[in-house]
Amino acid sequence: MTKPMEEMRDGQSIELLKELHILTRDGKINQDSRRKLKQVYHLYGFVEPLLKDLQQSGADLNLVDHGAGKSYLGFIIYDLFYKSLPNGHIYGVETRDELVKKSSELQKKLGFKNMSFLNVSVNESIQSQKLPENIDIVTALHACDTATDDAIDFALNRNAKHIFLVPCCQAEIAKALRQNKAKQLASPLTEIWRHPIHTREFGSHLTNVLRCLRLEAHGYKVTVTELVGLEHSMKNELIVATKIEGPRKRASDRLQWILNEVGLHDLQSRFATPIIQENIV
Ligand SMILES: C[S@@+](CC[C@H](N)C(=O)[O-])C[C@H]1O[C@@H](n2cnc3c(N)ncnc32)[C@H](O)[C@@H]1O
C-alpha cells in the first residue's frame, strides 16, 4: 500500500474511491485498482478539455458510456467534472443486471443525481427512449467484441460530437479472414494473414483500421493513440474521434476498397454503413 495523495485530484470524493475499491477502508490506494485508475485518469485527460469547450458552447453535456461495467469511468468523470454543474448527464449502458443495480445504488448513495444506468445492450440503446436524442460524448472502454462497433453505430445515429473508444478483442474479422483464406490465396496480400497468429493479430488491427475509416467517412477527425503504456494493459489502443465536417468520399472509398481486397464483403453492413450522399466531400 502507498499513500493515495499522488493519485487523488482536488475535490475528489474519498467515499466514491472507497466504494469503487480504489481506496481501501483505511484510505490507502489499492494496488489492484491502480492500473484501472491510471487508465481512467489518462482518458479523463482527453475528455476534460472537450467538456470545457462543450460547456462554453452551451451544450447539454450528455455523455453515454457503453459497456460501462462497474462504471469507474462514468463515476470518475462525474465526480471530477459534472458534480458541481447544474446541467449535464452521464448514462451508463451495461447488460449485466447486477452491475447496473450496484451502480444505481451507488449513484443514489453519493447523491450524483445526474447519472443513470440502463440495463440494455449497446445495440438496444440506439432505440431506447431513456436516452436523449442529443448526445455530446460517447465512450466505450474495453466494451467486449462488437459492442465497440455498436457504440459507433450509436454515436453516428446521435451525431455525437466526440467519441472515445478503447476497443477490446474483436473476433469477427479474424473469423471471416480465416474462413475466406482458401478463396483469397491467389492474392499475394493473403500472406499478411496466412499464418494463424497473423490472422488473429491482423484481424484485430484491421478491425480498428476499418472503425477509424468508418468514422472518417462520416466526417470525424480521428486520432489513434495509446491509452497507457503496454505494461498496464494489452488492449491499449485509444481512438478519439471528433465530428468536424460532413461525409467524406475518400475515406468511404478506401474502406470499401479494403473490404473488397481482403474478401470481407460479408462485413459490409458492419463497417460500410451507407452515408448520406448530400454534402459529401
Ligand atoms: C471488459 S468490461 C469493461 C467495463 C468498463 N468499461 C471498464 O473499462 O472498466 C466490458 C463490459 O461490457 C459489458 N458488455 C459487453 N457487451 C455488451 C453489450 N453488447 N452491451 C452492453 N454492455 C456490454 C460487459 O457486461 C462488461 O461489463
XYZ file of C-alpha atoms and ligand atoms in Angstrom:
308
model
C 0.000 0.000 0.000
C 1.155 3.533 -0.702
C -0.339 6.865 0.184
C -3.172 7.833 -2.138
C -2.277 11.513 -2.346
C -0.467 11.482 -5.701
C -3.392 9.604 -7.234
C -6.034 11.970 -5.914
C -7.412 15.093 -7.578
C -8.710 18.212 -5.866
C -12.257 17.844 -4.602
C -12.446 14.142 -5.373
C -14.856 12.091 -3.282
C -12.984 9.749 -0.929
C -16.270 7.902 -0.420
C -16.537 7.205 -4.160
C -12.966 5.933 -4.376
C -13.589 3.644 -1.421
C -16.850 2.378 -2.930
C -15.030 1.619 -6.204
C -12.344 -0.166 -4.138
C -9.723 2.213 -5.488
C -9.030 3.177 -1.886
C -9.011 0.697 0.953
C -11.191 1.270 4.032
C -8.271 2.999 5.723
C -7.802 5.350 2.758
C -4.753 3.796 1.095
C -4.552 3.169 -2.626
C -5.486 -0.385 -3.567
C -2.673 -1.708 -5.761
C -5.018 -3.902 -7.814
C -7.077 -0.881 -8.856
C -4.113 1.319 -9.653
C -3.947 0.236 -13.301
C -7.652 0.934 -13.832
C -7.349 4.316 -12.160
C -4.375 5.208 -14.357
C -6.340 4.317 -17.495
C -9.374 6.302 -16.400
C -7.284 9.372 -15.472
C -5.454 9.194 -18.771
C -8.736 9.071 -20.643
C -10.100 11.883 -18.500
C -7.108 13.972 -19.625
C -8.539 13.828 -23.160
C -12.177 14.253 -22.134
C -11.834 17.216 -19.768
C -10.755 19.914 -22.282
C -13.542 18.849 -24.646
C -16.081 19.005 -21.831
C -14.882 22.540 -21.048
C -15.286 23.562 -24.706
C -18.737 21.997 -24.830
C -19.677 23.749 -21.608
C -18.629 27.120 -23.042
C -20.646 26.499 -26.179
C -23.753 25.858 -24.057
C -24.043 22.152 -24.958
C -26.244 19.818 -22.907
C -23.191 17.803 -21.814
C -24.861 14.431 -22.258
C -22.352 11.591 -22.129
C -23.078 7.893 -22.731
C -20.609 5.254 -21.541
C -21.178 1.941 -23.320
C -20.229 -1.401 -21.761
C -19.902 0.536 -18.522
C -19.111 -2.442 -16.262
C -18.733 -1.051 -12.722
C -18.841 2.438 -14.235
C -15.432 3.536 -12.966
C -15.152 5.884 -15.929
C -18.608 7.424 -15.583
C -18.308 7.894 -11.813
C -14.864 9.449 -12.000
C -15.819 11.841 -14.822
C -18.954 12.794 -12.869
C -17.017 13.358 -9.667
C -14.294 15.418 -11.348
C -16.437 17.478 -13.720
C -20.232 17.098 -13.525
C -20.746 17.127 -9.757
C -20.712 20.916 -9.494
C -22.678 21.592 -12.694
C -26.379 22.468 -12.874
C -26.780 20.524 -16.128
C -25.272 17.551 -17.947
C -25.980 13.853 -17.556
C -23.919 10.686 -17.644
C -25.587 7.457 -18.771
C -24.042 4.018 -18.297
C -25.158 1.253 -20.685
C -24.484 -2.260 -19.416
C -26.049 -5.707 -19.964
C -25.130 -7.205 -16.576
C -28.075 -6.517 -14.326
C -26.135 -6.807 -11.061
C -23.646 -4.136 -12.194
C -26.454 -1.809 -13.277
C -28.173 -2.243 -9.885
C -24.928 -1.665 -7.992
C -24.098 1.481 -9.952
C -27.642 2.827 -9.460
C -27.389 2.230 -5.711
C -24.003 3.932 -5.551
C -25.216 6.907 -7.577
C -28.093 7.404 -5.117
C -25.841 6.957 -2.107
C -23.403 9.582 -3.371
C -26.159 11.983 -4.471
C -24.823 12.039 -8.072
C -28.266 12.962 -9.330
C -27.448 13.440 -12.999
C -26.355 9.864 -13.595
C -28.460 6.953 -14.876
C -27.713 3.326 -15.646
C -29.559 1.314 -18.263
C -29.761 -2.447 -18.398
C -29.771 -2.746 -22.194
C -27.266 -3.786 -24.817
C -25.401 -1.098 -26.746
C -27.385 -2.076 -29.801
C -30.725 -1.804 -27.970
C -29.726 1.574 -26.544
C -29.965 3.106 -30.027
C -33.773 2.753 -29.806
C -34.064 3.414 -26.076
C -36.484 6.177 -25.071
C -34.492 6.592 -21.856
C -31.607 8.204 -23.706
C -31.979 11.719 -25.120
C -31.681 12.471 -28.823
C -28.834 14.858 -28.235
C -25.658 13.137 -27.101
C -22.391 15.085 -26.940
C -19.894 12.417 -25.954
C -19.824 8.643 -26.393
C -17.273 6.473 -24.601
C -16.660 2.721 -24.772
C -13.769 1.479 -22.665
C -12.951 -2.182 -23.319
C -16.537 -2.887 -24.391
C -16.439 -6.533 -25.441
C -16.165 -7.735 -29.033
C -18.589 -5.989 -31.406
C -20.031 -3.759 -28.635
C -17.462 -1.171 -29.777
C -18.955 -1.273 -33.288
C -22.434 -0.922 -31.798
C -21.145 2.077 -29.826
C -20.013 3.600 -33.143
C -23.496 2.898 -34.577
C -24.981 4.669 -31.555
C -22.634 7.659 -31.865
C -23.325 8.037 -35.591
C -27.060 7.703 -35.000
C -26.907 10.521 -32.398
C -24.378 12.590 -34.338
C -22.185 12.688 -31.207
C -19.555 15.426 -31.184
C -16.812 13.335 -29.581
C -16.203 9.590 -29.394
C -13.657 7.770 -27.226
C -13.068 4.098 -27.921
C -10.654 1.683 -26.306
C -11.534 -1.486 -28.214
C -11.454 -4.908 -26.638
C -10.760 -8.065 -28.634
C -12.992 -8.417 -31.687
C -13.085 -11.856 -33.274
C -15.445 -11.267 -36.175
C -12.923 -10.138 -38.787
C -10.325 -12.771 -37.849
C -13.055 -15.414 -38.240
C -14.052 -14.084 -41.675
C -10.383 -13.892 -42.789
C -9.876 -17.496 -41.653
C -12.985 -18.712 -43.455
C -12.066 -16.946 -46.692
C -8.361 -17.824 -46.643
C -8.558 -20.571 -49.241
C -10.583 -18.411 -51.624
C -8.232 -15.477 -51.237
C -4.924 -17.379 -51.592
C -4.419 -16.228 -55.193
C -3.794 -12.721 -53.891
C -0.252 -12.111 -52.536
C -1.889 -9.872 -49.933
C -3.123 -13.041 -48.190
C 0.449 -13.538 -46.920
C -0.324 -10.809 -44.387
C -2.737 -13.123 -42.554
C -1.862 -16.626 -43.811
C -0.410 -17.906 -40.508
C -2.929 -18.404 -37.667
C -1.301 -15.949 -35.248
C -1.123 -13.374 -38.022
C -4.803 -13.977 -38.813
C -5.692 -13.070 -35.242
C -3.351 -10.085 -34.980
C -4.084 -8.729 -38.444
C -7.813 -9.275 -37.845
C -7.633 -7.202 -34.685
C -5.558 -4.473 -36.349
C -7.781 -4.390 -39.423
C -10.884 -4.108 -37.245
C -9.610 -0.871 -35.727
C -8.432 0.442 -39.108
C -11.940 -0.099 -40.513
C -13.502 1.537 -37.455
C -11.327 4.617 -37.986
C -12.147 4.778 -41.702
C -15.817 4.399 -40.931
C -15.668 7.357 -38.552
C -13.677 9.411 -41.075
C -16.210 8.549 -43.773
C -18.832 10.109 -41.507
C -16.894 13.351 -41.100
C -14.930 12.698 -37.923
C -11.327 13.686 -37.397
C -9.711 10.598 -35.908
C -6.655 10.291 -33.673
C -5.268 6.931 -32.613
C -3.003 6.880 -29.613
C -2.060 4.752 -26.603
C -4.265 4.709 -23.547
C -1.455 3.881 -21.149
C 1.838 2.008 -21.524
C 1.570 -1.612 -22.618
C 2.761 -2.774 -19.215
C -0.651 -1.720 -17.885
C -2.972 -3.312 -20.424
C -2.680 -5.376 -23.568
C -5.706 -3.677 -25.069
C -4.197 -0.274 -25.276
C -5.405 1.499 -28.377
C -7.360 4.690 -27.829
C -9.384 6.025 -30.758
C -10.557 9.610 -30.348
C -12.971 10.973 -32.949
C -14.356 14.498 -33.240
C -17.064 15.484 -35.690
C -15.708 18.243 -37.922
C -17.486 18.003 -41.263
C -19.928 16.089 -43.442
C -19.384 12.674 -45.031
C -16.060 12.088 -46.822
C -15.954 10.071 -50.020
C -12.236 9.311 -49.921
C -12.435 7.503 -46.587
C -15.595 5.728 -47.664
C -13.977 4.580 -50.941
C -10.867 3.354 -49.142
C -12.909 1.419 -46.618
C -14.790 -0.219 -49.453
C -11.553 -0.983 -51.317
C -10.036 -2.724 -48.292
C -13.168 -4.791 -47.652
C -13.116 -5.963 -51.274
C -9.352 -6.637 -51.419
C -9.293 -8.830 -48.316
C -12.534 -10.629 -49.155
C -14.675 -9.168 -46.382
C -17.724 -8.330 -48.498
C -19.948 -10.044 -45.925
C -18.999 -7.415 -43.355
C -20.283 -4.523 -45.441
C -23.143 -3.838 -43.071
C -20.822 -3.720 -40.044
C -18.310 -1.219 -41.427
C -19.593 0.384 -44.563
C -22.872 1.866 -43.343
C -24.373 3.998 -46.089
C -23.554 7.650 -45.661
C -25.829 10.470 -46.649
C -24.985 11.433 -50.207
C -25.624 15.164 -49.892
C -22.756 17.340 -48.666
C -20.277 14.605 -49.499
C -16.691 15.867 -49.848
C -14.282 -5.578 -20.010
S -15.678 -4.849 -19.275
C -15.232 -3.146 -19.259
C -16.015 -2.361 -18.253
C -15.651 -0.880 -18.175
N -15.930 -0.172 -19.384
C -14.226 -0.732 -17.778
O -13.380 -0.457 -18.615
O -13.950 -0.930 -16.588
C -16.886 -4.908 -20.565
C -18.310 -4.673 -20.086
O -19.143 -4.530 -21.224
C -20.357 -5.218 -20.976
N -20.897 -5.548 -22.302
C -20.415 -6.453 -23.195
N -21.128 -6.450 -24.319
C -22.100 -5.507 -24.137
C -23.162 -5.043 -24.957
N -23.330 -5.520 -26.192
N -23.945 -4.073 -24.468
C -23.751 -3.561 -23.234
N -22.758 -3.972 -22.406
C -21.952 -4.941 -22.859
C -19.959 -6.414 -20.149
O -21.039 -6.930 -19.400
C -18.861 -5.814 -19.279
O -19.369 -5.320 -18.064
